[in-house]
Coordinates of C-alpha atoms and ligand atoms in Angstrom, one line a residue:
M1 CA -34.9 28.5 61.2
I2 CA -35.4 28.3 57.5
K3 CA -34.1 25.8 55.0
L4 CA -32.4 26.9 51.8
F5 CA -31.4 25.2 48.5
V6 CA -29.8 26.6 45.5
P7 CA -28.7 24.5 42.4
G8 CA -25.9 24.8 40.0
R9 CA -26.3 25.6 36.3
I10 CA -25.2 24.5 32.9
C11 CA -25.5 26.8 29.8
L12 CA -27.3 24.8 27.1
F13 CA -27.0 27.4 24.4
G14 CA -25.6 30.9 24.1
E15 CA -22.4 30.8 26.2
H16 CA -20.2 34.0 25.9
S17 CA -23.3 36.0 24.9
D18 CA -23.6 37.3 28.4
W19 CA -20.5 39.4 28.4
A20 CA -20.9 40.2 24.7
G21 CA -24.4 41.5 25.3
Q22 CA -23.2 43.6 28.1
M23 CA -20.8 45.3 25.7
R24 CA -23.8 47.0 24.1
K25 CA -23.1 49.7 26.6
F26 CA -20.1 50.7 24.5
N27 CA -21.2 49.7 21.0
S28 CA -24.9 49.7 20.1
D29 CA -24.3 47.7 16.9
I30 CA -23.8 44.6 19.1
R31 CA -26.9 42.4 19.4
P32 CA -28.3 41.6 22.9
G33 CA -27.0 38.3 24.3
L34 CA -29.4 35.4 24.6
A35 CA -28.9 32.1 26.5
L36 CA -30.8 29.0 27.6
V37 CA -29.5 27.8 31.0
V38 CA -30.5 24.7 32.9
C39 CA -30.4 24.4 36.7
T40 CA -28.9 21.2 37.9
E41 CA -30.5 18.8 40.4
Q42 CA -27.2 19.0 42.4
G43 CA -26.8 22.1 44.6
I44 CA -26.1 23.6 48.0
Y45 CA -28.3 22.8 51.0
A46 CA -28.2 25.0 54.1
N47 CA -30.3 26.3 57.0
A48 CA -30.3 29.8 58.4
E49 CA -31.6 31.9 61.2
C50 CA -31.4 35.5 62.3
S51 CA -28.5 36.5 64.6
E52 CA -26.6 39.5 65.5
K53 CA -23.4 38.6 63.6
L54 CA -22.7 36.8 60.3
I55 CA -21.8 33.3 61.5
I56 CA -21.0 30.7 58.9
T57 CA -20.3 26.9 59.3
S58 CA -19.6 24.7 56.3
L59 CA -17.6 21.7 55.3
D60 CA -14.4 21.9 53.3
S61 CA -13.5 19.5 50.5
D62 CA -12.3 16.9 53.0
D63 CA -15.6 17.1 54.9
K64 CA -13.9 18.9 57.8
E65 CA -16.0 21.5 59.5
I66 CA -14.9 25.1 58.9
S67 CA -16.5 28.2 60.4
A68 CA -16.2 32.0 60.5
E69 CA -17.8 34.8 62.4
Y70 CA -18.0 38.5 61.3
N71 CA -19.6 41.6 62.6
M72 CA -22.3 43.1 60.4
H73 CA -20.1 46.1 59.7
L74 CA -19.6 47.2 56.2
P75 CA -15.8 47.8 56.2
E76 CA -15.2 44.5 57.9
L77 CA -17.4 42.6 55.5
R78 CA -16.0 44.3 52.5
K79 CA -12.5 43.5 53.6
V80 CA -13.3 39.8 54.0
A81 CA -15.0 39.8 50.6
S82 CA -12.0 41.4 48.9
E83 CA -9.6 38.8 50.3
G84 CA -11.2 36.0 48.2
G85 CA -11.9 32.4 49.2
F86 CA -15.0 30.5 50.2
F87 CA -16.2 32.9 52.9
S88 CA -15.6 35.9 50.7
Y89 CA -18.7 35.2 48.7
I90 CA -21.0 35.1 51.7
A91 CA -19.4 38.2 53.2
G92 CA -19.6 40.0 49.9
V93 CA -23.3 39.4 49.6
A94 CA -23.8 40.4 53.3
A95 CA -21.9 43.6 52.6
Y96 CA -23.9 44.4 49.5
M97 CA -27.2 43.8 51.2
L98 CA -26.3 45.6 54.4
N99 CA -25.7 48.7 52.2
Y100 CA -29.2 48.6 50.7
Y101 CA -31.5 46.9 53.2
R102 CA -32.1 47.0 57.0
I103 CA -30.8 43.6 57.8
G104 CA -29.2 42.1 60.9
G105 CA -26.9 39.1 60.9
M106 CA -27.4 35.5 60.0
T107 CA -26.2 32.2 61.2
L108 CA -25.8 30.2 58.0
N109 CA -25.1 26.5 58.3
I110 CA -24.1 25.0 55.0
L111 CA -25.1 21.3 55.4
K112 CA -24.3 19.7 52.1
M113 CA -22.9 20.5 48.7
T114 CA -23.8 18.0 46.0
L115 CA -22.5 20.3 43.4
P116 CA -19.1 19.3 42.0
Q117 CA -17.0 22.3 42.6
K118 CA -14.8 23.9 39.9
K119 CA -16.6 21.9 37.2
G120 CA -18.1 24.9 35.6
L121 CA -21.4 24.4 37.4
S122 CA -21.2 27.8 39.0
S123 CA -20.9 27.0 42.6
S124 CA -19.8 30.5 43.5
A125 CA -23.0 32.0 42.1
A126 CA -25.0 29.3 44.0
I127 CA -23.3 30.3 47.3
C128 CA -24.0 34.0 46.6
T129 CA -27.6 33.3 45.7
L130 CA -28.1 31.2 48.8
T131 CA -26.8 34.0 51.0
A132 CA -29.1 36.6 49.3
R133 CA -32.1 34.3 49.7
G134 CA -31.3 33.7 53.3
F135 CA -31.3 37.4 54.1
N136 CA -34.4 37.9 51.9
K137 CA -36.4 35.3 53.8
L138 CA -35.2 36.0 57.3
Y139 CA -35.7 39.7 57.1
N140 CA -38.9 39.6 55.0
L141 CA -37.3 41.8 52.4
N142 CA -39.9 40.6 49.8
L143 CA -37.3 40.5 47.1
T144 CA -38.3 38.8 43.9
T145 CA -36.1 36.2 42.3
H146 CA -34.6 39.0 40.2
G147 CA -33.9 40.9 43.3
E148 CA -32.1 38.0 44.8
M149 CA -30.1 37.7 41.6
E150 CA -29.1 41.3 41.8
C151 CA -27.9 41.0 45.4
A152 CA -26.0 37.8 44.6
Y153 CA -24.3 39.5 41.6
G154 CA -23.6 42.7 43.5
G155 CA -22.1 40.7 46.3
E156 CA -19.9 38.6 44.1
Q157 CA -18.6 41.8 42.4
L158 CA -17.1 42.7 45.8
T159 CA -14.9 39.6 45.7
P160 CA -12.0 38.9 43.4
S161 CA -14.1 36.4 41.5
R162 CA -15.9 37.6 38.4
C163 CA -18.8 35.4 37.6
G164 CA -20.8 36.3 34.5
R165 CA -24.4 37.3 34.6
L166 CA -25.3 33.9 33.1
D167 CA -24.4 32.2 36.4
Q168 CA -27.2 34.1 38.2
A169 CA -29.7 31.7 36.6
V170 CA -29.3 29.5 39.6
A171 CA -31.7 31.8 41.5
F172 CA -34.4 30.0 39.5
D173 CA -34.1 26.7 41.3
K174 CA -35.1 24.3 38.6
G175 CA -35.9 23.8 35.0
I176 CA -34.6 25.9 32.1
V177 CA -34.4 29.6 32.0
H178 CA -34.2 32.0 29.0
M179 CA -31.8 34.9 29.6
K180 CA -31.3 38.1 27.8
F181 CA -28.3 40.4 28.3
D182 CA -28.7 43.9 27.0
G183 CA -26.0 46.2 28.4
D184 CA -26.6 46.3 32.1
R185 CA -30.1 45.0 31.8
L186 CA -30.8 41.4 32.4
N187 CA -34.1 39.6 31.7
V188 CA -34.7 36.1 32.9
N189 CA -37.8 34.0 32.3
P190 CA -38.5 30.3 32.8
A191 CA -38.6 28.5 29.4
K192 CA -41.5 26.1 28.5
I193 CA -40.6 22.5 27.8
G194 CA -43.3 20.5 25.8
A195 CA -41.8 17.0 26.5
P196 CA -39.3 15.6 29.1
L197 CA -35.7 16.6 28.3
Y198 CA -32.8 14.3 29.2
L199 CA -29.3 15.7 29.4
V200 CA -26.0 14.1 30.1
F201 CA -23.1 16.2 31.3
A202 CA -19.5 15.1 31.7
D203 CA -16.2 16.5 32.8
L204 CA -13.6 15.7 30.1
N205 CA -10.7 15.5 32.6
A206 CA -8.6 17.5 30.1
E207 CA -6.8 20.9 30.3
K208 CA -8.5 24.2 29.7
D209 CA -7.8 27.8 30.7
T210 CA -10.9 29.8 30.9
M211 CA -9.1 33.1 31.6
T212 CA -7.2 32.8 28.3
I213 CA -10.3 31.9 26.3
L214 CA -12.1 34.9 27.8
R215 CA -9.1 37.2 27.1
D216 CA -8.8 36.0 23.5
L217 CA -12.5 36.3 22.7
N218 CA -12.8 39.7 24.5
S219 CA -10.2 41.1 22.1
A220 CA -13.0 41.2 19.5
Y221 CA -15.1 43.6 21.7
P222 CA -16.5 46.1 21.8
Y223 CA -15.4 47.2 18.3
P224 CA -14.4 44.5 15.8
K225 CA -11.1 45.2 14.1
T226 CA -10.5 42.2 11.9
S227 CA -12.7 39.8 9.9
E228 CA -12.3 37.2 12.6
H229 CA -13.6 39.7 15.1
R230 CA -16.6 40.4 12.9
G231 CA -17.2 36.6 12.7
L232 CA -17.3 36.4 16.5
H233 CA -19.8 39.3 16.6
I234 CA -22.0 37.5 14.1
L235 CA -21.7 34.2 16.0
L236 CA -22.6 35.7 19.4
G237 CA -25.2 38.1 17.7
E238 CA -27.3 37.1 14.7
I239 CA -26.4 33.4 14.7
N240 CA -27.0 33.0 18.4
E241 CA -30.3 34.8 18.1
R242 CA -31.5 32.4 15.4
I243 CA -30.3 29.3 17.2
I244 CA -31.9 30.4 20.5
G245 CA -35.1 31.3 18.7
E246 CA -35.3 27.9 17.0
V247 CA -34.3 25.9 20.1
T248 CA -36.8 27.7 22.3
A249 CA -39.6 26.9 19.8
A250 CA -38.4 23.3 19.5
L251 CA -38.4 22.8 23.2
E252 CA -41.8 24.4 23.6
E253 CA -43.2 22.1 21.0
G254 CA -41.6 19.1 22.7
N255 CA -39.4 18.5 19.5
I256 CA -36.4 17.3 21.5
Q257 CA -34.8 15.7 18.5
H258 CA -34.6 19.1 16.7
A259 CA -33.2 20.7 19.9
G260 CA -30.4 18.1 19.8
K261 CA -29.7 18.8 16.1
L262 CA -29.4 22.5 16.9
M263 CA -27.0 21.7 19.7
T264 CA -24.7 19.9 17.3
E265 CA -25.1 22.8 14.8
A266 CA -24.2 25.3 17.6
Q267 CA -20.9 23.5 18.2
S268 CA -20.0 23.4 14.5
L269 CA -20.8 27.2 14.2
F270 CA -18.7 27.9 17.3
D271 CA -15.8 25.9 15.6
T272 CA -16.2 27.9 12.4
Y273 CA -16.4 31.4 14.0
A274 CA -14.6 31.3 17.4
V275 CA -11.8 28.8 17.3
S276 CA -9.4 30.9 15.2
L277 CA -9.4 33.6 17.9
S278 CA -8.1 31.2 20.6
P279 CA -6.7 28.2 18.7
E280 CA -4.7 26.8 21.5
E281 CA -7.6 26.6 23.9
L282 CA -10.5 26.1 21.6
A283 CA -9.3 23.5 19.2
S284 CA -10.4 21.1 22.0
P285 CA -9.2 17.8 20.7
T286 CA -10.6 15.8 23.6
L287 CA -14.0 17.4 23.2
H288 CA -14.1 16.7 19.5
T289 CA -13.0 13.1 19.9
V290 CA -15.9 12.5 22.2
L291 CA -18.4 14.5 20.1
N292 CA -17.3 12.7 16.9
D293 CA -17.5 9.2 18.4
T294 CA -20.1 7.5 16.1
A295 CA -21.0 4.9 18.8
L296 CA -22.8 7.8 20.6
K297 CA -25.4 8.3 17.8
Q298 CA -27.6 5.5 19.0
W299 CA -28.2 7.4 22.3
V300 CA -27.9 11.1 21.6
F301 CA -29.8 13.7 19.6
G302 CA -26.9 16.1 19.7
G303 CA -24.1 17.5 21.8
K304 CA -21.6 20.3 22.3
G305 CA -19.0 21.8 24.7
V306 CA -20.0 23.5 27.9
G307 CA -19.4 26.9 29.4
S308 CA -16.5 28.8 28.0
Q309 CA -16.0 25.8 25.7
G310 CA -12.5 24.3 25.2
D311 CA -11.6 20.9 26.7
G312 CA -13.6 21.4 29.9
A313 CA -16.9 19.6 29.7
V314 CA -19.3 18.1 27.2
Q315 CA -23.1 17.9 27.2
F316 CA -25.6 15.9 25.3
I317 CA -29.3 15.9 24.7
V318 CA -30.1 12.2 24.9
R319 CA -33.1 10.2 23.5
D320 CA -34.5 9.1 26.8
S321 CA -33.4 8.3 30.3
E322 CA -32.4 4.7 29.4
C323 CA -30.1 6.1 26.6
G324 CA -28.7 8.5 29.2
T325 CA -27.7 5.6 31.5
K326 CA -26.1 3.7 28.6
L327 CA -24.2 6.8 27.5
I328 CA -22.9 7.4 31.0
N329 CA -21.7 3.8 31.2
Y330 CA -20.1 4.0 27.8
L331 CA -18.3 7.3 28.5
H332 CA -16.9 5.9 31.7
K333 CA -15.8 2.6 30.1
T334 CA -14.3 4.1 26.9
Y335 CA -12.9 7.5 28.1
G336 CA -12.7 7.0 31.9
I337 CA -14.9 10.1 32.4
L338 CA -17.6 10.6 35.0
A339 CA -20.9 11.8 33.7
Y340 CA -24.1 13.1 35.3
S341 CA -27.6 13.1 34.1
I342 CA -30.3 15.8 34.4
A343 CA -33.9 15.1 33.6
I344 CA -36.1 18.1 33.1
P345 CA -39.8 17.3 33.2
K346 CA -42.3 18.7 30.8
T347 CA -43.4 22.1 32.0
A348 CA -46.8 21.9 33.7
A349 CA -49.5 23.9 31.8
V350 CA -50.4 25.5 35.2
R351 CA -47.9 25.7 38.0
K352 CA -49.5 28.1 40.4
A353 CA -52.6 28.4 42.5
V354 CA -54.2 31.2 44.5
I355 CA -56.5 30.6 47.5
P356 CA -58.2 33.7 48.9
V357 CA -58.9 33.2 52.6
A358 CA -59.4 36.8 53.7
G359 CA -63.2 36.9 53.7
H360 CA -65.5 37.4 56.7
G361 CA -67.2 34.0 56.7
T362 CA -70.4 35.6 58.0
R363 CA -72.5 32.7 57.0
M364 CA -70.6 30.5 59.4
L365 CA -71.0 32.7 62.4
P366 CA -70.6 32.5 65.4
A367 CA -68.0 29.7 64.7
T368 CA -66.0 32.1 62.5
S369 CA -65.7 34.7 65.2
V370 CA -63.2 32.4 66.9
I371 CA -61.8 30.3 64.1
K372 CA -61.2 31.2 60.5
K373 CA -63.5 29.4 58.1
D374 CA -60.7 27.8 56.1
L375 CA -59.3 26.3 59.4
L376 CA -62.5 24.4 60.3
P377 CA -61.7 20.8 60.8
V378 CA -62.5 18.0 58.3
V379 CA -61.4 14.4 58.5
D380 CA -59.2 13.5 55.5
F381 CA -58.9 10.2 53.7
D382 CA -55.9 9.3 55.9
G383 CA -58.1 9.5 59.0
K384 CA -56.5 12.6 60.3
A385 CA -58.5 15.6 61.4
K386 CA -57.1 18.6 59.5
P387 CA -57.9 22.2 59.0
M388 CA -59.9 22.2 55.7
L389 CA -57.3 24.4 54.0
Q390 CA -54.5 21.9 54.7
I391 CA -56.5 19.2 52.7
L392 CA -57.0 21.7 49.9
V393 CA -53.3 22.6 49.7
E394 CA -52.3 18.9 49.8
N395 CA -54.7 18.2 47.0
L396 CA -53.2 21.0 44.9
R397 CA -49.7 19.7 45.6
S398 CA -50.5 16.2 44.6
S399 CA -52.0 17.6 41.3
D400 CA -48.4 18.9 40.6
V401 CA -49.1 22.6 41.4
E402 CA -45.7 23.9 42.5
E403 CA -46.5 27.3 43.9
I404 CA -49.4 28.3 46.2
C405 CA -50.3 31.8 47.2
L406 CA -52.8 32.4 50.1
V407 CA -54.5 35.8 50.2
I408 CA -54.6 36.7 53.9
H409 CA -54.7 39.6 56.3
H410 CA -51.4 41.2 57.5
G411 CA -50.5 39.5 60.8
E412 CA -51.8 36.1 59.8
E413 CA -48.5 34.9 58.3
E414 CA -47.3 33.0 61.4
L415 CA -50.6 31.1 61.7
Y416 CA -50.3 29.8 58.1
Q417 CA -46.5 29.3 58.3
S418 CA -47.1 27.0 61.3
L419 CA -49.3 24.9 59.1
F420 CA -47.4 25.0 55.8
G421 CA -43.8 26.2 56.6
D422 CA -42.2 27.9 53.6
T423 CA -44.2 26.1 51.0
V424 CA -46.8 28.8 50.6
E425 CA -46.5 32.5 49.6
F426 CA -48.7 35.3 50.7
A427 CA -50.6 38.2 49.2
Y428 CA -52.6 40.6 51.3
Q429 CA -56.2 41.9 51.5
D430 CA -56.8 43.7 54.7
D431 CA -60.4 44.9 53.9
A432 CA -62.7 42.2 52.5
L433 CA -63.5 44.1 49.3
G434 CA -64.8 41.0 47.5
F435 CA -63.5 37.7 46.0
G436 CA -62.3 39.5 42.8
H437 CA -60.4 42.1 44.9
A438 CA -58.7 39.2 46.8
V439 CA -57.7 37.6 43.5
L440 CA -56.4 40.9 42.2
Q441 CA -53.9 41.0 45.1
S442 CA -52.2 37.9 43.7
E443 CA -51.3 39.6 40.4
R444 CA -47.6 39.8 41.2
F445 CA -47.5 36.2 42.3
A446 CA -49.1 35.1 39.0
D447 CA -46.5 37.1 37.1
G448 CA -48.1 36.6 33.7
E449 CA -48.7 32.9 34.1
P450 CA -52.1 31.2 34.1
V451 CA -53.1 30.4 37.7
I452 CA -55.7 28.2 39.4
V453 CA -58.0 30.1 41.6
C454 CA -59.7 28.1 44.3
L455 CA -62.5 29.1 46.7
G456 CA -61.0 29.0 50.2
D457 CA -64.0 27.1 51.5
H458 CA -64.4 24.1 49.1
L459 CA -62.9 20.6 48.8
F460 CA -63.2 18.3 45.9
T461 CA -63.0 14.5 45.2
S462 CA -62.7 12.9 41.8
N463 CA -64.6 10.0 40.2
T464 CA -61.6 9.3 37.9
E465 CA -57.9 8.5 38.3
E466 CA -57.2 12.2 37.9
S467 CA -57.9 14.7 40.7
A468 CA -60.4 17.4 40.1
F469 CA -57.6 19.9 39.7
T470 CA -55.8 17.7 37.2
Q471 CA -59.0 17.6 35.2
L472 CA -59.2 21.3 35.3
I473 CA -55.6 21.8 34.2
A474 CA -56.0 19.3 31.3
A475 CA -59.0 21.3 30.0
Y476 CA -57.0 24.5 30.2
E477 CA -54.0 22.9 28.4
K478 CA -56.2 22.0 25.4
S479 CA -57.7 25.5 25.0
K480 CA -55.2 27.9 26.7
Q481 CA -58.3 30.0 27.4
L482 CA -59.9 31.1 30.7
T483 CA -61.2 27.7 32.0
I484 CA -63.9 27.3 34.6
G485 CA -64.4 24.1 36.6
L486 CA -68.1 23.3 36.9
F487 CA -70.3 21.1 39.0
E488 CA -74.0 20.5 38.3
L489 CA -76.3 22.3 40.8
P490 CA -79.9 21.7 41.7
L491 CA -81.9 24.7 40.6
A492 CA -82.7 25.6 44.3
A493 CA -78.9 25.9 45.0
T494 CA -78.2 28.4 42.2
P495 CA -78.7 31.5 44.4
H496 CA -75.7 30.5 46.6
Y497 CA -73.1 30.2 43.8
G498 CA -71.8 31.6 40.5
V499 CA -73.6 30.0 37.6
A500 CA -72.2 29.4 34.1
K501 CA -74.2 28.9 30.9
F502 CA -72.8 27.0 27.9
A503 CA -73.0 28.5 24.4
A504 CA -71.7 25.4 22.5
E505 CA -69.9 22.2 23.3
T506 CA -67.3 23.5 25.8
A507 CA -67.5 27.3 25.2
L508 CA -69.3 29.3 27.8
S509 CA -71.5 32.3 26.9
V510 CA -72.4 34.0 30.2
L511 CA -71.6 33.8 33.9
V512 CA -73.9 35.1 36.6
E513 CA -73.1 35.5 40.3
K514 CA -75.7 34.2 42.7
P515 CA -78.8 34.5 40.4
T516 CA -82.3 34.2 41.7
V517 CA -84.0 30.9 41.1
E518 CA -86.3 32.6 38.7
Y519 CA -83.5 34.2 36.7
A520 CA -81.5 31.0 36.6
K521 CA -84.5 29.1 35.4
Q522 CA -85.2 31.6 32.6
N523 CA -81.7 32.3 31.5
L524 CA -79.0 29.9 32.7
Q525 CA -80.1 26.4 31.7
S526 CA -77.6 24.4 29.6
N527 CA -79.3 21.3 28.2
G528 CA -81.8 21.4 31.0
K529 CA -79.0 21.5 33.7
Y530 CA -77.5 24.2 35.9
Y531 CA -73.7 24.5 36.4
G532 CA -72.0 26.2 39.3
M533 CA -68.5 27.6 39.1
F534 CA -66.1 26.3 41.8
M535 CA -62.6 26.4 40.4
Y536 CA -60.9 28.5 37.7
V537 CA -57.7 28.7 35.6
I538 CA -57.5 32.4 35.0
T539 CA -55.3 34.1 32.4
P540 CA -53.6 37.5 32.6
H541 CA -56.6 39.0 30.8
V542 CA -58.6 38.4 34.0
Y543 CA -56.2 40.4 36.2
A544 CA -56.2 43.2 33.6
E545 CA -60.1 43.3 33.8
L546 CA -60.0 43.3 37.6
R547 CA -57.5 46.1 37.7
Y548 CA -59.4 48.1 35.1
E549 CA -62.6 47.8 37.2
F550 CA -60.9 48.5 40.5
D551 CA -58.8 51.4 39.4
G552 CA -61.9 53.0 37.6
N553 CA -64.0 52.9 40.8
N554 CA -62.5 53.8 44.1
T555 CA -65.7 53.4 46.0
V556 CA -66.0 49.7 45.2
E557 CA -67.0 47.6 48.2
N558 CA -67.4 44.2 46.6
L559 CA -65.3 43.6 43.5
Q560 CA -66.6 40.3 42.1
L561 CA -64.5 37.9 40.1
T562 CA -67.5 36.9 38.0
S563 CA -68.0 40.3 36.3
A564 CA -64.3 40.3 35.2
L565 CA -64.7 36.7 34.0
N566 CA -67.7 37.7 32.0
R567 CA -65.9 40.4 30.1
V568 CA -63.0 38.1 29.4
T569 CA -65.5 35.5 28.2
R570 CA -67.0 38.0 25.8
K571 CA -63.7 39.3 24.5
F572 CA -61.5 36.2 24.4
G573 CA -63.8 33.2 25.0
A574 CA -63.9 30.8 28.0
I575 CA -64.1 27.1 28.4
G576 CA -66.4 25.2 30.9
A577 CA -64.9 22.0 32.2
I578 CA -67.5 19.8 33.9
I579 CA -65.5 18.1 36.6
S580 CA -66.1 14.4 37.2
G581 CA -66.2 14.3 41.0
R582 CA -67.9 15.8 44.0
R583 CA -67.6 19.1 45.7
Y584 CA -67.8 19.8 49.4
D585 CA -68.8 23.2 50.8
I586 CA -67.5 24.5 54.1
G587 CA -69.1 27.9 53.9
L588 CA -72.7 27.2 54.7
P589 CA -73.8 25.4 57.9
E590 CA -76.0 22.8 56.3
Q591 CA -73.3 22.1 53.7
Y592 CA -70.6 21.9 56.3
R593 CA -72.6 19.3 58.2
I594 CA -72.7 17.2 55.0
T595 CA -68.9 17.8 54.3
V596 CA -68.0 16.7 57.9
A597 CA -70.2 13.6 57.5
D598 CA -69.2 12.5 54.0
Y599 CA -65.7 13.8 53.1
G600 CA -62.8 11.4 53.4
R601 CA -64.9 8.2 53.7
V602 CA -63.2 5.3 52.0
Ligands
UTP701 P1 -67.3 33.8 50.2 O1 -68.0 34.3 49.0 O2 -67.8 32.6 50.8 O3 -67.2 35.0 51.3 O4 -65.7 33.6 49.8 P2 -66.8 34.9 52.8 O5 -66.5 36.3 53.2 O6 -65.7 33.9 53.1 O7 -68.1 34.3 53.5 P3 -69.5 34.9 53.8 O8 -70.1 35.2 52.4 O9 -69.3 36.2 54.6 O10 -70.2 33.9 54.5 C1 -65.1 32.6 49.1 C2 -63.7 32.6 49.4 O11 -63.1 33.9 49.1 C3 -62.5 34.5 50.2 C4 -63.1 33.8 51.4 O12 -62.2 33.8 52.5 C5 -63.4 32.4 50.9 O13 -62.3 31.6 51.0 N1 -62.7 36.0 50.2 C6 -64.0 36.5 50.0 C7 -61.6 36.8 50.3 O14 -60.5 36.4 50.5 N2 -61.9 38.2 50.3 C8 -63.1 38.7 50.2 O15 -63.2 39.9 50.2 C9 -64.2 37.8 50.0

């Protein structure tokens, strides 16, 4: 059985640009649509397992259990989808996916919906995404987030409901995503936030008719016929591009005040260019009464309408979480409206880590002929005997690393899932062609982001408040360059490890894998000391170098990480971060003895 969660979403900037951008199919003068969308903390929780049929249980709005059962037959599922209603979304996605993938059925138990329905938070897109994710995970389809979005969208298209592409942002789970709509093409990427962002969102309890708004605004597309039509094209085109560009930069810099100002400006531009096309719906008296309330200024940086606009809902960027609470109380007291807050934490400089555990572990034979090296037991600080890898994964998680990828052999998934459940992802290396080759297999997981690379046979403790990994991430955040976590080595130990030499203060000049003692002594001293490399934050340049080396040499038997790191160091520079702490090796018998004796003592 697997657990599933999918949130709702609110469009922060760029509403209506999704369908407008799609119109580029018909009129290439239209600019691509751009939007920033935030995923809510509220969402839909479910569990799912494989079964022969599609069996759904859920709760209706009065918390009464409802259920349905369908055969996994295309005509039956399509018919259910076309009839509309709650189950139609699930049946639609099942039909869409059955058409493209070899899937069986699914028992989907929807346990909890904390998402207010029909409040413009996109609960239908969330249900569709949840269904797509369930099939993806249960049948190991290996779909990316984009793949899940396509299936969710394709499934919803089989129902009478017509959600925009913007709603598919919910597939991203949390944070803010940047979306681009270019004809039928959709690009979605997580946006970076340089400082915590606090939002307040409230339903205005007023009247609005989304269908009328959409019909009225759509009349200006694809070819503008009047000056008002041209105004809307400019608003959803050039103006939207400028605002999204500025707000993206402001959020990345952590200039939340400026982002708030842009939110207010976006509303005033919407009023200037869009309202005359649908005056009844878009004059939005209630929205403007709330937005123009001067008492709000003390708490908010800016605000605007939500979704299709009109008198539906309002959103604010607030100064901090305390201001958010005060605003929520005020809105309730003064206008009788219920508001929710959303806090979006600063984006971590490094969110992902890779741990290769596909080596032979020959230096730990014969133990490693019956147990993988990374599963050798070590007693943790909590007194529990754990497979060493479990301690490493727990340390990464407590250092705020969100996604962890293990490089394993095919067939080992179950073993690691029994330890970590769904919290780890996998990449595969079936032949041990070297540490660099193992890292290269995680290129898709990294997806252009910087990632921590750990040795799968080392543990770390810290001498400071910050963990060893947090120290490494902090060093990367300052330089945004390849960053290597170093520990001092006695000269005699240098032949067992990769050794780095400093050029200047923090910059590294050269990295050498397992040098001889003589070579290290002659060439690798930094201020009379020797530094071994034990953890890394690698950049996309490192993957590019690994790929270049691997593709250029199909007889390679041992692709080292160090040679790729050396080339990146020469071309783009690299930082050495001396970690204040201690390292524990599991990969050499004498070192393992020390690790078992010393690690986890309080
Ligand atoms: P080591 O260099 O210690 O290699 O790998 P190894 O194969 O585990 O051990 P020996 O040298 O035979 O004793 C460091 C980490 O990189 C992984 C290992 O599983 C270990 O976690 N690794 C190494 C791979 O995943 N693939 C490889 O081809 C090599």
